[in-house]
Short mmCIF file of C-alpha atoms in Angstrom, two decimals:
data_model
loop_
_atom_site.label_atom_id
_atom_site.label_comp_id
_atom_site.label_asym_id
_atom_site.label_seq_id
_atom_site.Cartn_x
_atom_site.Cartn_y
_atom_site.Cartn_z
CA MET X 1 -5.43 14.72 -15.87
CA PRO X 2 -9.19 15.36 -16.98
CA ASP X 3 -11.15 16.21 -14.24
CA THR X 4 -13.75 13.61 -13.69
CA SER X 5 -16.46 15.28 -10.82
CA ILE X 6 -17.18 16.70 -14.22
CA ILE X 7 -18.93 14.10 -16.08
CA ASP X 8 -22.90 13.14 -16.40
CA THR X 9 -23.32 11.06 -14.24
CA GLU X 10 -26.25 9.88 -16.87
CA LEU X 11 -23.39 8.94 -19.22
CA PRO X 12 -22.49 4.76 -19.93
CA ALA X 13 -19.18 4.06 -17.82
CA ARG X 14 -16.01 3.72 -19.38
CA LEU X 15 -13.74 0.78 -18.59
CA LEU X 16 -10.07 0.73 -20.09
CA LEU X 17 -8.70 -2.31 -21.47
CA ILE X 18 -5.07 -2.95 -21.46
CA GLU X 19 -4.87 -6.26 -22.93
CA SER X 20 -2.56 -7.95 -25.43
CA ARG X 21 -4.69 -10.88 -26.63
CA ARG X 22 -7.49 -8.27 -27.21
CA ASP X 23 -10.38 -10.78 -25.42
CA LEU X 24 -11.51 -9.33 -22.69
CA GLN X 25 -14.15 -7.78 -24.73
CA GLN X 26 -15.21 -10.36 -26.27
CA ARG X 27 -15.28 -11.56 -23.06
CA LEU X 28 -17.57 -9.25 -20.86
CA ALA X 29 -19.95 -7.90 -23.38
CA PRO X 30 -22.07 -10.80 -22.59
CA SER X 31 -23.05 -9.61 -18.90
CA LEU X 32 -22.45 -6.16 -19.29
CA ALA X 33 -26.02 -5.28 -20.87
CA GLU X 34 -27.55 -7.37 -17.92
CA GLU X 35 -25.30 -6.14 -14.74
CA PHE X 36 -24.85 -2.00 -15.56
CA PRO X 37 -28.09 -0.25 -16.05
CA GLN X 38 -26.15 1.28 -19.33
CA THR X 39 -23.68 -0.60 -21.29
CA PRO X 40 -20.82 0.38 -20.60
CA VAL X 41 -18.06 1.57 -23.41
CA MET X 42 -15.12 -0.13 -23.22
CA VAL X 43 -11.88 1.11 -25.28
CA ASP X 44 -8.89 -1.65 -25.92
CA VAL X 45 -5.03 -0.36 -25.54
CA THR X 46 -2.31 -3.44 -25.58
CA ALA X 47 0.21 -1.87 -23.45
CA GLY X 48 0.67 0.51 -20.43
CA ARG X 49 2.41 3.35 -22.40
CA PRO X 50 -0.37 3.89 -24.54
CA ALA X 51 -2.93 3.61 -21.89
CA VAL X 52 -1.36 5.98 -19.80
CA GLU X 53 -1.00 8.61 -22.98
CA LEU X 54 -4.69 7.97 -23.30
CA MET X 55 -5.44 8.25 -19.57
CA ARG X 56 -3.78 11.79 -19.81
CA ASN X 57 -6.69 13.25 -21.84
CA SER X 58 -9.63 10.89 -21.37
CA ALA X 59 -11.66 10.35 -18.13
CA PHE X 60 -12.60 6.23 -16.83
CA ASP X 61 -14.34 4.85 -13.87
CA ALA X 62 -12.09 1.84 -14.40
CA VAL X 63 -8.93 0.39 -15.56
CA LEU X 64 -8.40 -3.98 -16.04
CA ALA X 65 -5.00 -4.50 -16.54
CA ASP X 66 -3.28 -7.40 -17.62
CA LEU X 67 -0.09 -7.29 -15.63
CA GLU X 68 2.21 -9.09 -18.46
CA ALA X 69 0.73 -6.08 -21.05
CA ILE X 70 1.79 -3.62 -19.14
CA GLY X 71 5.15 -4.98 -18.32
CA ASP X 72 6.35 -1.97 -20.67
CA LEU X 73 5.63 0.42 -17.67
CA GLY X 74 8.49 -1.57 -15.72
CA ALA X 75 10.65 -4.19 -14.87
CA GLU X 76 9.28 -4.70 -11.73
CA THR X 77 5.39 -5.66 -10.32
CA ASP X 78 4.55 -2.73 -7.86
CA GLU X 79 6.33 -0.49 -10.34
CA ARG X 80 4.71 -0.87 -13.44
CA ILE X 81 1.05 -1.16 -11.16
CA ASN X 82 2.03 1.96 -9.50
CA ARG X 83 2.72 4.01 -12.97
CA LEU X 84 -0.78 2.97 -14.10
CA ALA X 85 -2.22 3.81 -10.31
CA ARG X 86 -1.21 7.06 -10.87
CA ALA X 87 -2.21 7.48 -14.47
CA ALA X 88 -5.28 5.89 -13.42
CA SER X 89 -6.07 8.06 -9.96
CA GLY X 90 -9.70 8.20 -9.41
CA ALA X 91 -10.59 4.85 -11.59
CA LEU X 92 -10.74 1.28 -10.37
CA LEU X 93 -7.98 -0.30 -11.18
CA ILE X 94 -8.02 -4.30 -11.42
CA ILE X 95 -5.21 -6.64 -12.60
CA LEU X 96 -4.99 -9.66 -14.11
CA SER X 97 -3.08 -11.90 -13.26
CA GLU X 98 -1.66 -15.60 -14.47
CA ASP X 99 -0.29 -16.49 -10.76
CA ALA X 100 -3.12 -13.89 -8.74
CA GLY X 101 -1.25 -15.89 -5.12
CA ILE X 102 -1.69 -13.75 -2.29
CA SER X 103 2.77 -12.52 -2.90
CA VAL X 104 0.82 -10.75 -6.14
CA ALA X 105 -1.56 -9.90 -4.92
CA LEU X 106 -0.47 -7.70 -1.57
CA ALA X 107 2.02 -6.39 -3.89
CA ALA X 108 -0.61 -4.87 -6.60
CA MET X 109 -2.70 -3.67 -4.10
CA ARG X 110 0.14 -2.09 -2.38
CA ALA X 111 1.18 -0.68 -5.97
CA GLY X 112 -2.36 1.25 -6.41
CA ALA X 113 -4.73 -1.33 -6.87
CA HIS X 114 -7.48 -1.76 -6.32
CA ASP X 115 -7.75 -5.54 -7.02
CA CYS X 116 -5.67 -7.79 -8.04
CA ILE X 117 -7.02 -11.70 -9.86
CA GLY X 118 -6.41 -14.69 -11.97
CA LYS X 119 -6.84 -14.29 -16.04
CA ALA X 120 -8.98 -16.89 -15.96
CA ILE X 121 -11.99 -14.91 -14.27
CA SER X 122 -15.06 -15.05 -15.76
CA GLY X 123 -16.74 -12.53 -17.83
CA ALA X 124 -19.64 -12.89 -15.80
CA ALA X 125 -17.24 -13.22 -12.76
CA LEU X 126 -15.61 -9.95 -13.04
CA THR X 127 -19.05 -7.95 -14.92
CA ARG X 128 -19.68 -8.87 -10.91
CA LEU X 129 -16.93 -8.02 -9.19
CA ILE X 130 -16.75 -4.49 -10.79
CA GLY X 131 -20.06 -3.63 -9.64
CA GLU X 132 -18.81 -4.66 -6.22
CA LEU X 133 -15.82 -2.73 -5.92
CA ALA X 134 -17.78 0.11 -7.13
CA ARG X 135 -20.29 -0.18 -4.53
CA ARG X 136 -17.40 -0.31 -2.13
CA HIS X 137 -15.06 2.97 -3.18
CA GLY X 138 -18.27 5.37 -4.18
CA LYS X 139 -17.93 4.64 -7.99
CA THR X 140 -21.29 5.36 -8.17
CA ARG X 141 -20.86 5.14 -11.98
CA CYS X 142 -20.39 1.67 -11.89
CA PHE X 143 -23.18 0.57 -9.61
CA THR X 144 -24.83 -2.60 -10.92
CA ARG X 145 -27.82 -3.08 -11.24
CA SER X 146 -27.66 -6.71 -8.88
CA CYS X 147 -25.45 -4.24 -6.52
CA PRO X 148 -27.85 -2.27 -4.13
CA GLU X 149 -26.86 0.30 -1.45
CA PRO X 150 -24.97 -1.13 1.64
CA GLU X 151 -27.10 -0.69 4.78
CA THR X 152 -24.81 0.82 7.04
CA ALA X 153 -24.49 -1.58 9.77
CA THR X 154 -25.77 -0.30 13.73
CA ILE X 155 -23.91 -1.50 16.38
CA VAL X 156 -25.21 -1.81 19.72
CA GLU X 157 -23.81 -3.32 23.41
CA LEU X 158 -26.52 -5.74 25.11
CA PRO X 159 -24.74 -7.01 27.84
CA SER X 160 -25.96 -11.06 27.81
CA PRO X 161 -28.28 -11.47 30.34
CA SER X 162 -26.25 -14.70 32.05
CA ILE X 163 -22.97 -12.70 32.40
CA PRO X 164 -23.63 -9.12 32.47
CA SER X 165 -20.28 -7.98 34.84
CA MET X 166 -18.25 -10.04 32.42
CA ARG X 167 -19.52 -8.65 29.17
CA ASP X 168 -18.56 -5.20 30.87
CA LEU X 169 -15.09 -6.63 31.36
CA VAL X 170 -14.34 -8.00 27.80
CA MET X 171 -15.34 -7.34 23.99
CA PRO X 172 -16.10 -10.42 22.21
CA MET X 173 -13.28 -11.52 19.69
CA TRP X 174 -15.62 -10.90 17.12
CA ARG X 175 -16.09 -7.30 18.19
CA GLN X 176 -12.44 -6.57 18.60
CA GLU X 177 -11.62 -7.51 15.06
CA GLN X 178 -14.88 -6.03 13.52
CA ARG X 179 -12.91 -2.45 15.45
CA ILE X 180 -9.28 -3.03 13.72
CA ILE X 181 -10.56 -3.69 10.32
CA GLU X 182 -13.08 -0.86 10.59
CA ASP X 183 -10.35 0.86 11.96
CA ALA X 184 -8.01 0.47 9.05
CA ILE X 185 -10.85 1.00 6.77
CA GLN X 186 -10.67 4.48 8.27
CA GLN X 187 -6.98 4.68 7.77
CA PHE X 188 -7.30 3.92 4.61
CA ALA X 189 -9.68 6.51 3.87
CA GLY X 190 -12.40 3.93 3.16
CA ASN X 191 -9.86 1.62 0.32
CA VAL X 192 -10.96 -1.83 1.48
CA ALA X 193 -8.16 -3.45 -0.86
CA MET X 194 -5.49 -1.16 0.89
CA ALA X 195 -6.75 -2.32 4.31
CA ALA X 196 -6.88 -5.63 3.12
CA ALA X 197 -3.28 -5.26 2.37
CA ALA X 198 -1.84 -3.88 5.31
CA LEU X 199 -3.53 -6.05 7.65
CA GLU X 200 -1.79 -9.18 5.30
CA LEU X 201 -5.78 -10.20 4.19
CA SER X 202 -7.33 -10.61 1.12
CA PRO X 203 -10.65 -8.04 0.15
CA SER X 204 -13.29 -10.68 -0.36
CA THR X 205 -12.75 -11.80 3.58
CA ILE X 206 -13.54 -8.43 4.54
CA TYR X 207 -16.29 -8.11 2.25
CA ARG X 208 -17.37 -11.82 3.64
CA LYS X 209 -16.62 -10.23 7.39
CA ARG X 210 -17.98 -6.72 7.20
CA GLN X 211 -21.67 -8.74 6.28
CA ALA X 212 -21.61 -11.44 8.72
CA TRP X 213 -20.78 -8.61 11.06
CA ALA X 214 -24.00 -6.47 9.67
CA GLU X 215 -26.61 -9.90 10.24
CA MET X 216 -25.15 -10.44 13.92
CA ASP X 217 -26.11 -6.79 14.06
CA THR X 218 -29.81 -7.32 12.10
CA LYS X 219 -29.83 -10.51 14.31
CA ARG X 220 -28.92 -8.42 18.31
CA THR X 221 -31.72 -5.61 17.89
CA ALA X 222 -34.70 -7.71 16.01
#
């Protein structure tokens, strides 16, 4: 496996597309130039085994794989995704599936994917998702123009002037939920997708909650 840490950060990101119909590159191309500082290099293969062979000698920043196209890696969903995830170590792994229901998404993320989405997603929405995941997982080479560096929320416990003694005794429900989710993310070394799978939530739910908590903290400290 090549060492991705020595790659020049000024080079464009590299995306590996694994799909049988070869239409994903065409769908992504119009939006990439608008979202990324430098238009990523896209490499297209049609099956899982050629992709695994390619990743033995080439480094990629993100891998987008059609679940059906990687069927040659195993009969079961978790088996094929796990093999791909091991080969794509260090890269974002996004699975596209006709059935992106909660059970399939959870299986994909438990097997090592960062997200699992429906094939019908538009190119622009997929580009935004790549940028969001890159920002969440510290893949700086994939940062988009429209995704600013997230600020760390400052958590300040302020007693309510009307019920100071009760606030000292009971932590608000939203704060307890925040602690549980943040602890889970820490347990998975910052991997929101894995934490979401363990908590039986979707990654997007965690992202929305974290944004809401940050806004609440900002209002409380203003």
